[in-house]
Amino acid sequence: MRIALFITCFNDTLYPQTGRAVVRLLERLGHTVEFPRAQTCCGQMHFNTGYRPEALSMVRRFAKVFAGYECVVTPSGSCAGMIREHHRTIAGQYGDAKLQAAVETVSPRVHELSELLVDVLGVTDVDAYFPHRVTYHPTCHSLRMLRVGDKPLRLLRAVKGIDLMELPEADGCCGFGGTFALKNPDVSTAMLADKVHCVQSTGAEVLTAGDNSCLMHISGSLNRLRTGIGSLHLAEILAATEGDAR
Amino acid sequence: MSGTTADSLVWLGTPSFPEAARTAVADGRLRANLRGATRTIRARRSTLAAELSDWEELRTSAAAVKRNALRHLDTHLIRLEAAVTAAGGTVHWAADAAEANRIVTGLVAATGEREVVKVKSMATQEIGLNEALATAGIRAYETDLAELIVQLGDDRPSHILVPAIHKNRSEIRDLFRDSMAAWGRPAPEGLSDDPAALAEAARRHLREKFLRVKVAVSGANFAAADTGTVAVVESEGNGRMCLTLPDTLITVMGIEKVLPSFADLEVFLQLLPRSSTGERMNPYTSLWTGTTDGDGPQDFHLVLLDNGRTATLRDTVGRQALACIRCSACLNVCPVYERTGGHSYGSVYPGPIGAVLTPQLAGIEHAPSLPFASTLCGACYDACPVKIDIPEVLVHLRARAVDSKRGPVPTAEALVMKAAAATLATPHTLTAAQWVGALGGRLLSRQGVLRSLPGPLAHWSRTRDTPAPARGTFRAWWRRTHRQEGR
Ligand code: SF4
């Protein structure tokens, strides 16, 4: 299948290895990945912080750049949520009829990685190998906006060699919330402390999730506290093979 | 908007949410009290909701009934007025807090009494009724246990349903011992912090008032437009006392509480107790229709309160907040509320619903930080029995808060956001910024990690490390490895 990758501005800049993993994984499964180079950002930060008109040009760009694709994947639950749920809101409020129509066509074709694999491509075993103790944090947007349910866990359970540890209070928010962490630093830190405590209690070596923004937040504290627990995007675990372990 | 609306709804002079939250988060005892209490209620709520096979259908019908009620609010209210009047009650209309207070104070004064007993009521808190009565020389006694605790402590409520959730048993015992005497019957000698002993002390203290006081003030959970029936649900029976023993009953009700018909109660009486206290039924459900000769209060007044509600109704996205049945489920599941408690919201309505209701009722300029007091995690939306999309209203109000500050001189934040938007406008500007950021990041980082960040990001880096921007972006990697493809 021909799949377009929306890398997200955040992953592009800070976590290119996640994008490389998505490409590697999908190519290994026999698909063709395309990267429309004119892409930039989904507008989530602007939208969530109240700067809607500023997000409009990003919505426009997204709809235009991805117009020709039947299937778009993005390794971020919150960006997928933004596109599917809110591009319509912005187009409706500030855009024209043409933009609205374009958004209606493109948005439903955008999938977060686990949705793409399980729902669209119909695989749960991607033939990955990752011999480590891992715990999974279901990010809020994946959980409650996209409703990915246990798809990421089904994918993880099929990984060979993996030792999956259950995360207590898994559905509790990590306290990131984009600019929330900057506007309400004390509450954010209190929530983070509880999340980190839960992660530590699992005895896992690696924390994984479907969104690098939440992972950056949590691992920022895991690192600062020198817990020795690493973090990896779901895509990177799914892309790992026996060859990598050797 | 009249100044009085904001005056009692928003606690003037309290700091903005982030500032108030800082103090709350640092209070270990408060956090422990909240964590324990919200977790217990939360667990009970999900067990009891799971018990009903048609829970989701119930939520859907509740949302539909409320939407209908709000869409034709004027019609339903006029029907309600007619029905209440026909049943022997008197209906009063109050445009704002000041008018409602004037009406109630006048009604009490007309009886010649100087005391009233009160059923726990958000509407009367919203208008600051107790203070208004006090000014007129009338003493109001709260009879809900948690509300009594708040009153004795000269405190403020911190939860919709459990206003004293921030206090633990021993704090309550101390309060009873020190303050009860000033309000009536003192606490018994050697009072322990056993819940049963505390309840008994409150019961004896309150009983005197129930038997003596001739005027009661209540709120209302619902009112049925077709029959004129008003409903109050509660757990302790104190409400039942207030609603039956006094000669005069004055009910203050937000206009959004009206339901089209008595039959609609069926849905809400299943949803409300399960969502709020995690019970199958409210222990006490009191329904009254006007007055009944020789039984209960012989004089009944219903005060219909607007206080910002019709203004809220005008906002097509924000109006859904008026469907709230004040069950407090959203508070109990909210991770932000759990860490900060209700006082940080600086309003009668705390938590997620407060964050969307308060700025609308009082005017966004009176609570500009509240729509930002959420991570948008969505737990409130999932819990809400009437399916209010709280995250949707939060981002909607954020846009209104930002837009209200747009002017010839942009704020610092607006400048940052504009610059970010310009950067993200095209792949070329984005690439240029990535290049500059990566260079700066690498210069400042140690082993790929940034330990402290400048400017507005300093808060972030106080407790978290940040990865330095990668050596090469994904974009650059793709260009190198996929030369032929892509566009
Ligand atoms: S918003 Fe919903 S969950 Fe929150 S108090 Fe109101 S009805 Fe309950």
XYZ file of C-alpha atoms and ligand atoms in Angstrom:
741
model
C 0.000 0.000 0.000
C 1.107 3.579 -0.647
C 1.188 5.404 2.670
C 2.025 9.040 3.237
C 3.923 9.915 6.381
C 3.053 12.999 8.383
C 6.105 13.201 10.603
C 4.913 16.190 12.763
C 7.144 19.200 13.356
C 8.039 17.910 16.805
C 9.266 14.486 15.684
C 10.970 15.951 12.654
C 13.081 18.217 14.832
C 13.622 16.293 18.067
C 12.916 12.633 17.338
C 13.900 11.856 13.735
C 14.661 8.284 14.781
C 10.940 7.718 15.321
C 10.186 8.699 11.735
C 12.993 6.482 10.485
C 11.517 3.607 12.492
C 8.072 4.133 10.947
C 9.595 4.060 7.469
C 11.654 0.964 8.253
C 8.687 -0.839 9.769
C 6.252 -0.091 6.978
C 8.769 -0.906 4.266
C 9.537 -4.184 6.006
C 5.822 -4.970 5.875
C 5.933 -4.406 2.124
C 4.436 -0.951 1.850
C 5.597 2.162 0.106
C 6.121 5.198 2.284
C 6.032 8.656 0.836
C 7.078 11.821 2.564
C 5.435 14.888 1.067
C 8.143 17.425 1.687
C 5.873 20.456 1.733
C 4.363 19.378 5.058
C 4.953 21.278 8.295
C 2.689 21.117 11.370
C -0.868 20.175 12.336
C -1.458 23.373 14.329
C -2.138 21.621 17.615
C -0.101 23.946 19.804
C -1.780 27.030 18.406
C -5.249 25.543 18.556
C -4.949 24.242 22.098
C -3.496 27.490 23.371
C -6.299 29.571 21.887
C -4.578 30.894 18.752
C -7.034 29.586 16.208
C -6.564 32.016 13.330
C -2.833 31.317 13.532
C -3.522 27.609 13.104
C -5.540 28.202 9.949
C -2.606 28.377 7.541
C -1.313 25.069 8.923
C -4.680 23.435 8.400
C -4.716 24.759 4.852
C -1.256 23.462 4.181
C -2.023 20.065 5.640
C -5.175 19.628 3.558
C -3.343 20.644 0.405
C -0.189 18.614 0.932
C -1.998 15.392 1.796
C -4.887 15.779 -0.640
C -3.637 13.129 -3.039
C -3.210 10.321 -0.512
C -5.639 7.599 0.376
C -3.822 6.838 3.599
C -1.739 8.988 5.931
C 0.096 7.798 9.033
C 1.515 9.856 11.859
C 3.482 8.604 14.854
C 1.637 10.881 17.272
C -1.733 10.272 18.877
C -2.266 13.909 19.735
C -1.453 15.180 16.226
C -3.734 12.538 14.706
C -6.422 13.653 17.162
C -5.880 17.285 16.254
C -6.269 16.572 12.562
C -9.241 14.265 12.818
C -11.175 16.213 15.451
C -10.240 19.843 15.120
C -9.158 20.658 11.567
C -12.857 20.636 10.821
C -13.476 23.105 13.656
C -10.897 25.570 12.347
C -11.919 25.198 8.718
C -15.524 25.750 9.727
C -14.747 28.819 11.774
C -12.249 30.640 9.568
C -11.975 28.835 6.276
C -13.939 28.766 3.058
C -16.188 26.093 1.625
C -13.329 24.716 -0.463
C -11.125 24.259 2.567
C -13.932 22.659 4.515
C -14.502 20.156 1.746
C -10.780 19.408 1.538
C -10.554 18.877 5.286
C -13.587 16.588 5.259
C -11.855 14.431 2.670
C -8.364 14.332 4.118
C -8.939 14.168 7.905
C -10.603 10.744 8.086
C -7.716 9.246 6.128
C -5.198 10.145 8.820
C -4.244 7.371 11.241
C -2.070 7.082 14.242
C 0.486 4.259 13.863
C -1.297 1.530 15.847
C -4.585 2.288 14.097
C -2.897 2.045 10.730
C -1.310 -1.282 11.543
C -4.288 -2.959 13.196
C -7.301 -1.383 11.481
C -6.038 -0.533 8.025
C -3.269 -3.025 7.383
C -4.781 -5.766 9.553
C -1.600 -6.841 11.336
C -0.824 -7.201 15.002
C 2.353 -9.241 14.670
C 4.875 -7.105 12.838
C 7.679 -9.606 13.391
C 9.604 -7.425 15.792
C 12.166 -8.555 18.342
C 12.856 -6.558 21.466
C 14.199 -8.554 24.410
C 13.600 -6.017 27.194
C 11.248 -5.233 30.053
C 8.833 -2.644 28.721
C 5.883 -0.741 30.141
C 3.337 1.112 28.035
C 1.764 4.491 28.797
C -1.491 5.037 26.894
C -1.462 8.754 26.189
C -4.678 10.678 26.809
C -5.299 11.674 23.216
C -4.776 8.140 21.931
C -6.974 6.818 24.673
C -9.853 9.280 24.752
C -9.773 11.189 21.495
C -8.725 8.481 19.039
C -9.962 5.574 21.174
C -7.101 3.318 20.083
C -8.049 0.993 22.938
C -5.694 -1.943 23.317
C -4.306 -1.817 19.772
C -0.846 -0.705 20.885
C -0.806 -3.416 23.537
C -1.833 -6.066 21.035
C 1.071 -5.001 18.850
C 3.459 -5.029 21.784
C 2.331 -8.425 23.016
C 3.232 -9.907 19.651
C 6.813 -8.626 19.864
C 9.233 -11.475 20.399
C 11.380 -11.484 23.503
C 9.501 -8.619 25.101
C 8.612 -8.659 28.768
C 5.558 -6.424 29.086
C 4.951 -4.953 32.529
C 1.567 -3.547 33.451
C 1.659 0.160 34.321
C -0.401 1.045 37.411
C -2.858 3.914 36.940
C -2.009 3.736 33.278
C -4.825 5.983 32.111
C -3.771 8.834 34.399
C -2.570 11.899 32.544
C 1.194 12.533 32.704
C 0.657 16.273 33.108
C 2.206 17.431 29.856
C -0.738 18.954 28.005
C 1.418 21.047 25.653
C 1.558 24.607 26.928
C -0.173 23.432 30.136
C 3.249 22.313 31.396
C 4.484 25.882 30.926
C 1.404 27.712 32.132
C 0.806 25.491 35.162
C 4.268 24.173 35.949
C 3.534 23.159 39.521
C 0.474 21.051 38.769
C 2.215 19.549 35.771
C 5.182 18.549 37.895
C 2.946 17.028 40.579
C 1.192 14.895 37.973
C 4.498 13.940 36.427
C 5.876 12.826 39.788
C 2.996 10.400 40.228
C 3.409 9.039 36.717
C 7.143 8.545 37.202
C 6.477 6.779 40.468
C 4.129 4.350 38.706
C 6.626 3.763 35.901
C 9.363 3.016 38.411
C 7.145 0.608 40.309
C 6.872 -1.673 37.259
C 10.569 -2.514 37.187
C 10.623 -1.850 33.446
C 13.791 -0.804 31.635
C 11.928 1.012 28.901
C 8.840 3.189 28.837
C 6.975 3.336 25.569
C 4.016 5.301 24.188
C 2.565 6.408 20.893
C 3.476 10.031 21.330
C 6.931 11.526 21.772
C 5.608 14.659 23.426
C 4.323 12.765 26.463
C 7.452 10.623 26.381
C 9.685 13.686 26.355
C 7.856 14.965 29.414
C 8.053 11.722 31.369
C 11.572 10.792 30.334
C 12.690 14.308 31.180
C 12.011 13.422 34.774
C 13.190 9.804 34.513
C 16.522 11.177 33.315
C 16.737 13.977 35.832
C 16.144 11.489 38.636
C 18.685 9.117 37.117
C 16.260 6.227 37.239
C 18.036 4.470 34.398
C 14.700 3.894 32.669
C 14.839 4.749 29.006
C 12.023 5.755 26.726
C 11.254 4.714 23.183
C 8.398 5.491 20.852
C 6.213 2.479 20.041
C 7.397 2.669 16.425
C 10.983 2.104 17.458
C 10.130 -1.063 19.358
C 7.993 -2.357 16.518
C 10.753 -1.593 14.019
C 13.383 -3.482 16.015
C 14.370 -6.906 14.657
C 16.676 -9.750 15.624
C 19.247 -8.190 13.354
C 19.351 -5.075 15.512
C 19.842 -7.112 18.665
C 22.898 -8.828 17.335
C -22.365 41.970 32.740
C -23.179 43.333 36.145
C -20.390 43.502 38.667
C -22.446 41.543 41.168
C -22.433 38.411 39.045
C -18.674 38.147 39.240
C -18.490 39.317 42.834
C -19.919 36.217 44.446
C -19.253 33.660 41.727
C -15.579 34.439 41.518
C -13.736 35.091 44.734
C -12.328 38.493 44.055
C -8.790 39.087 45.133
C -7.814 35.420 44.866
C -4.774 34.727 42.700
C -4.925 33.243 39.202
C -5.147 29.475 38.912
C -1.449 28.702 38.375
C -0.499 30.775 41.394
C -3.167 29.373 43.698
C -2.336 25.885 42.484
C 1.290 26.321 43.480
C 0.309 26.714 47.126
C -2.178 23.858 46.958
C 0.234 21.438 45.310
C 2.785 22.137 48.017
C 0.290 21.216 50.759
C 0.965 17.552 51.451
C -1.976 17.027 53.749
C -4.413 18.567 51.287
C -3.085 16.381 48.494
C -3.414 13.270 50.620
C -7.002 14.159 51.627
C -7.960 14.806 48.024
C -6.243 11.771 46.634
C -7.972 9.496 49.126
C -11.414 11.017 48.691
C -11.497 11.365 44.907
C -10.131 7.869 44.408
C -12.764 6.298 46.631
C -15.661 8.068 44.898
C -14.141 7.416 41.496
C -13.925 3.696 42.061
C -17.489 3.545 43.383
C -18.765 5.527 40.433
C -17.242 3.260 37.818
C -18.485 0.096 39.551
C -22.025 1.457 39.822
C -22.072 2.765 36.258
C -20.863 -0.574 34.949
C -23.781 -2.216 36.714
C -26.299 -0.715 34.312
C -26.269 -2.329 30.900
C -27.896 0.768 29.397
C -25.539 3.337 30.940
C -24.461 4.797 27.609
C -28.079 4.991 26.420
C -29.001 6.750 29.639
C -26.256 9.289 29.062
C -27.466 9.819 25.536
C -31.047 10.423 26.617
C -29.974 12.691 29.454
C -27.933 14.765 27.027
C -30.878 14.901 24.621
C -33.382 15.929 27.301
C -31.071 18.668 28.526
C -30.385 19.916 25.028
C -34.088 20.103 24.336
C -34.730 21.820 27.655
C -32.116 24.469 26.863
C -33.225 24.990 23.290
C -36.731 25.905 24.361
C -35.799 27.279 27.744
C -38.174 30.233 27.570
C -41.183 28.029 26.856
C -40.350 25.560 29.605
C -39.819 28.301 32.154
C -43.150 29.916 31.384
C -44.833 26.524 31.700
C -43.033 25.989 34.982
C -44.166 29.347 36.299
C -47.768 28.586 35.400
C -47.674 25.149 37.023
C -46.037 26.355 40.229
C -48.484 29.212 40.520
C -51.438 26.903 39.921
C -50.161 24.660 42.719
C -50.148 27.521 45.206
C -46.536 28.701 44.930
C -45.171 32.086 43.907
C -42.545 32.498 41.179
C -39.980 35.319 41.124
C -37.551 36.156 38.328
C -34.044 37.356 39.156
C -31.797 38.708 36.429
C -28.672 38.695 38.552
C -27.256 37.947 41.989
C -28.221 41.301 43.456
C -31.826 40.943 42.390
C -32.062 37.376 43.694
C -30.630 38.428 47.038
C -33.036 41.313 47.232
C -35.981 39.020 46.562
C -34.964 36.392 49.128
C -34.045 38.908 51.804
C -37.375 40.639 51.273
C -39.281 37.385 51.556
C -37.552 36.423 54.797
C -38.007 39.897 56.246
C -41.727 39.742 55.432
C -42.085 36.703 57.711
C -40.592 38.688 60.589
C -38.027 35.902 61.194
C -34.287 36.520 61.646
C -33.042 32.995 60.986
C -33.197 30.549 58.092
C -32.124 26.924 57.714
C -30.495 26.045 54.419
C -30.286 22.957 52.269
C -26.956 22.794 50.485
C -27.322 24.847 47.348
C -24.855 25.941 44.704
C -27.155 28.659 43.396
C -27.286 30.470 46.733
C -23.514 30.250 47.015
C -23.205 31.584 43.523
C -25.138 34.703 44.506
C -23.561 35.050 47.957
C -26.922 34.770 49.691
C -25.633 34.051 53.198
C -23.619 37.254 53.171
C -26.551 39.241 51.815
C -28.815 37.841 54.514
C -26.238 38.609 57.188
C -26.119 42.209 56.012
C -29.875 42.352 56.507
C -29.475 40.942 60.027
C -30.657 37.443 59.125
C -28.617 34.429 60.141
C -28.419 31.492 57.708
C -27.626 28.041 59.060
C -26.158 25.499 56.675
C -27.544 22.061 57.479
C -25.642 19.836 55.056
C -22.851 18.246 57.066
C -20.035 19.249 54.734
C -21.558 22.680 54.276
C -21.802 23.039 58.055
C -18.112 22.202 58.324
C -17.302 24.909 55.807
C -19.525 27.414 57.630
C -18.084 26.645 61.064
C -14.558 26.984 59.691
C -15.374 30.299 58.001
C -13.986 28.482 55.001
C -14.910 28.159 51.368
C -16.346 25.070 49.690
C -13.835 23.186 47.563
C -16.029 20.596 45.862
C -19.517 20.730 44.353
C -20.810 17.777 46.280
C -18.420 17.391 49.174
C -17.612 21.014 49.976
C -15.284 19.997 52.829
C -13.394 17.343 50.855
C -10.168 19.160 51.709
C -10.595 18.414 55.417
C -9.928 15.123 57.136
C -11.654 13.692 60.206
C -9.380 15.091 62.851
C -9.494 18.541 61.314
C -13.286 18.331 61.445
C -13.262 17.171 65.072
C -11.098 20.156 66.047
C -13.406 22.479 64.177
C -16.531 21.137 65.891
C -14.874 21.445 69.283
C -13.721 24.999 68.679
C -16.586 26.537 66.715
C -19.904 24.812 67.298
C -20.717 26.719 70.457
C -20.670 30.056 68.636
C -23.436 28.809 66.313
C -25.663 26.960 68.767
C -25.351 23.714 70.671
C -21.673 23.044 71.436
C -19.885 19.814 70.567
C -20.080 17.128 73.291
C -17.203 16.784 75.762
C -14.373 14.515 74.591
C -15.590 14.311 70.968
C -13.577 11.756 68.998
C -12.822 11.795 65.291
C -14.905 8.705 64.691
C -17.256 9.450 61.742
C -20.291 8.235 63.674
C -19.457 10.477 66.640
C -18.932 13.451 64.358
C -22.230 12.817 62.605
C -24.005 12.515 65.947
C -22.553 15.813 67.159
C -23.727 17.501 63.955
C -27.156 15.892 64.234
C -27.718 17.215 67.764
C -26.393 20.615 66.812
C -28.682 20.829 63.786
C -31.800 19.295 65.314
C -32.322 22.345 67.498
C -32.397 24.477 64.420
C -34.753 22.275 62.452
C -37.244 22.398 65.303
C -36.983 26.130 65.866
C -36.447 27.904 62.564
C -39.552 28.824 60.550
C -38.015 29.681 57.171
C -35.988 27.419 54.894
C -33.930 28.219 51.814
C -33.121 25.505 49.314
C -31.697 25.008 45.882
C -33.139 22.606 43.356
C -31.674 19.743 41.407
C -34.520 19.689 38.921
C -37.918 21.218 38.282
C -40.507 19.720 35.969
C -42.198 22.263 33.717
C -45.386 20.278 33.199
C -46.276 19.673 36.847
C -44.351 22.447 38.601
C -42.657 19.853 40.783
C -39.306 20.794 42.300
C -36.791 18.101 43.307
C -33.909 17.969 45.746
C -31.811 14.849 46.187
C -29.472 14.377 49.120
C -27.833 11.827 51.347
C -28.332 12.953 54.916
C -32.000 13.778 55.412
C -31.272 17.318 56.555
C -32.738 18.561 53.320
C -35.929 16.631 53.963
C -36.155 18.349 57.378
C -35.758 21.803 55.836
C -38.234 21.032 53.081
C -40.992 19.804 55.398
C -40.731 21.407 58.860
C -40.618 25.196 58.279
C -43.657 27.335 57.467
C -42.003 29.122 54.568
C -39.824 27.568 51.859
C -37.815 29.684 49.447
C -36.116 27.836 46.590
C -33.453 29.520 44.474
C -32.948 27.746 41.171
C -30.790 28.457 38.130
C -33.053 28.689 35.099
C -31.179 25.879 33.368
C -32.444 23.332 35.882
C -35.870 23.031 34.325
C -36.811 19.733 32.666
C -39.638 19.568 30.137
C -41.573 16.925 32.014
C -41.885 15.026 35.261
C -41.219 11.782 33.391
C -37.716 13.035 32.517
C -36.747 12.604 36.150
C -36.579 8.877 35.535
C -33.344 9.257 33.576
C -31.707 11.719 35.936
C -32.538 9.955 39.158
C -30.600 6.976 37.837
C -27.653 8.961 36.498
C -27.126 11.504 39.237
C -26.520 9.312 42.313
C -24.324 6.907 40.394
C -22.245 9.734 38.925
C -21.959 11.744 42.085
C -21.659 9.531 45.139
C -21.511 6.114 43.534
C -24.856 5.065 44.942
C -27.762 3.339 43.214
C -30.251 5.821 44.592
C -30.054 8.984 46.571
C -31.008 8.147 50.142
C -33.453 11.087 50.154
C -35.355 12.300 47.135
C -37.742 15.129 47.986
C -40.322 16.267 45.478
C -42.804 19.045 46.115
C -45.401 20.732 44.011
C -46.503 24.127 45.275
C -48.129 23.870 48.688
C -50.411 21.314 50.307
C -52.959 22.359 52.931
C -51.939 21.239 56.388
C -48.777 19.499 55.209
C -45.320 21.003 54.841
C -44.527 24.669 54.221
C -47.665 26.678 53.590
C -45.822 29.405 51.768
C -43.584 28.439 48.811
C -41.498 30.768 46.656
C -39.466 29.793 43.633
C -36.775 32.264 42.584
C -35.616 31.694 38.998
C -32.064 32.899 38.640
C -30.447 34.014 35.396
C -27.114 35.495 36.525
C -25.266 35.083 33.241
C -27.141 32.056 31.974
C -28.977 33.601 29.030
C -25.706 35.224 28.007
C -24.086 31.779 28.107
C -26.914 30.362 26.057
C -25.953 32.676 23.224
C -22.633 30.886 22.766
C -23.383 27.900 20.562
C -20.352 25.915 21.756
C -20.170 27.071 25.356
C -23.870 26.694 26.141
C -23.561 22.946 26.641
C -22.047 23.712 30.053
C -25.563 24.676 31.152
C -26.624 21.039 30.846
C -24.573 20.275 33.962
C -26.462 18.466 36.716
C -23.728 19.220 39.289
C -22.919 15.586 39.920
C -19.198 16.374 40.351
C -18.037 13.272 38.478
C -15.770 15.483 36.389
C -14.072 16.822 39.505
C -13.446 13.376 40.868
C -11.782 12.101 37.696
C -9.827 15.262 36.928
C -6.079 14.847 37.479
C -5.664 18.594 37.858
C -8.413 18.915 40.472
C -6.958 15.933 42.310
C -3.662 17.784 42.776
C -4.945 21.275 43.430
C -8.299 20.987 45.165
C -11.206 23.307 44.581
C -9.955 26.500 46.190
C -7.367 27.029 43.468
C -10.140 27.673 40.956
C -11.156 30.727 42.976
C -14.816 30.124 42.241
C -17.980 28.584 43.618
C -17.732 26.117 40.728
C -14.365 24.356 40.795
C -12.873 21.583 38.682
C -13.469 20.981 34.982
C -17.061 22.205 35.009
C -15.992 25.297 36.936
C -13.279 25.942 34.383
C -15.929 26.192 31.663
C -18.938 27.492 33.597
C -17.387 30.212 35.741
C -15.766 32.186 32.886
C -19.050 32.075 31.000
C -21.329 33.100 33.858
C -19.000 35.732 35.244
C -17.425 36.888 31.974
C -14.094 35.585 30.711
C -12.275 38.687 31.935
C -13.056 37.637 35.526
C -11.543 34.166 35.186
C -9.097 34.246 32.285
C -6.793 31.545 33.666
C -9.503 28.927 34.232
C -9.887 27.628 30.656
C -6.154 26.897 30.762
C -6.364 24.889 34.002
C -6.553 21.574 32.167
C -4.298 19.250 30.201
C -7.241 18.406 27.912
C -6.838 14.766 28.898
C -10.550 14.210 28.351
C -11.314 12.213 31.497
C -14.082 14.695 32.396
C -15.858 14.189 29.097
C -15.868 10.428 29.534
C -17.263 10.716 33.042
C -19.943 13.332 32.443
C -23.423 11.770 32.621
C -24.869 14.410 30.313
C -21.976 14.214 27.852
C -20.773 17.774 28.102
C -17.691 17.962 25.882
C -15.687 19.891 28.450
C -12.399 19.782 26.469
C -14.188 21.249 23.463
C -15.543 24.110 25.570
C -12.135 24.618 27.208
C -10.344 25.171 23.895
C -13.232 27.281 22.692
C -12.929 29.535 25.741
C -9.158 29.643 25.380
C -9.659 31.119 21.945
C -12.069 33.654 23.432
C -9.595 34.499 26.197
C -6.817 35.020 23.655
C -9.035 36.985 21.291
C -10.167 39.288 24.092
C -6.519 40.269 24.609
C -5.767 40.879 20.955
C -5.095 44.562 20.473
C -2.643 46.946 18.960
C 0.032 45.758 21.395
C 0.400 41.966 21.336
C 1.226 40.083 24.538
C 4.568 38.296 24.855
C 2.799 34.991 24.370
C 1.067 36.243 21.242
C 4.434 37.256 19.823
C 5.847 33.790 20.481
C 2.815 32.166 18.902
C 3.020 34.433 15.865
C 6.697 33.665 15.451
C 6.005 29.941 15.777
C 3.245 30.164 13.201
C 5.593 31.972 10.817
C 8.224 29.288 11.353
C 5.739 26.523 10.663
C 4.288 28.281 7.636
C 6.523 26.617 5.065
C 9.051 23.756 5.082
C 11.780 26.281 4.282
C 11.237 28.482 7.308
C 10.810 25.361 9.438
C 14.077 23.908 8.159
C 15.902 27.149 8.852
C 14.592 27.239 12.407
C 15.485 23.578 12.940
C 18.998 24.327 11.798
C 19.415 27.251 14.183
C 17.764 25.365 17.043
C 19.921 22.291 16.546
C 23.082 24.346 16.516
C 22.112 26.246 19.683
C 20.873 23.102 21.379
C 24.068 21.203 20.685
C 26.195 24.056 21.940
C 24.273 24.157 25.211
C 23.756 20.449 25.767
C 25.793 17.935 27.662
C 25.605 14.393 26.284
C 22.599 15.272 24.207
C 20.637 16.582 27.163
C 19.650 20.112 28.073
C 19.468 20.604 31.809
C 18.242 24.148 31.936
C 16.339 26.155 29.403
C 16.024 29.915 28.989
C 13.071 32.279 29.359
C 9.559 30.882 29.602
C 10.954 27.360 29.371
C 12.884 27.669 32.625
C 9.951 26.309 34.625
C 9.931 23.220 32.491
C 13.588 22.470 32.978
C 13.471 22.820 36.724
C 12.193 19.247 36.990
C 12.903 17.722 33.587
C 15.784 17.164 31.208
C 15.164 17.931 27.563
C 16.734 16.144 24.628
C 18.924 18.425 22.537
C 17.621 18.737 18.979
C 18.851 15.796 16.957
C 21.942 16.077 14.789
C 19.891 15.802 11.673
C 16.176 16.237 11.199
C 13.977 13.565 9.728
C 13.534 15.780 6.714
C 17.258 15.877 6.078
C 17.557 12.117 6.492
C 14.754 11.569 4.011
C 16.348 13.886 1.491
C 19.575 11.913 1.754
C 18.043 8.459 1.590
C 15.062 8.906 -0.703
C 16.421 11.211 -3.384
C 14.184 10.055 -6.188
C 10.910 9.887 -4.330
C 8.716 12.330 -2.499
C 7.537 15.670 -3.656
S -20.066 18.752 33.980
Fe -20.945 16.715 33.864
S -19.621 15.504 35.220
Fe -19.235 17.641 35.737
S -20.608 18.105 37.403
Fe -21.674 18.683 35.533
S -22.869 16.901 34.968
Fe -21.368 16.209 36.446
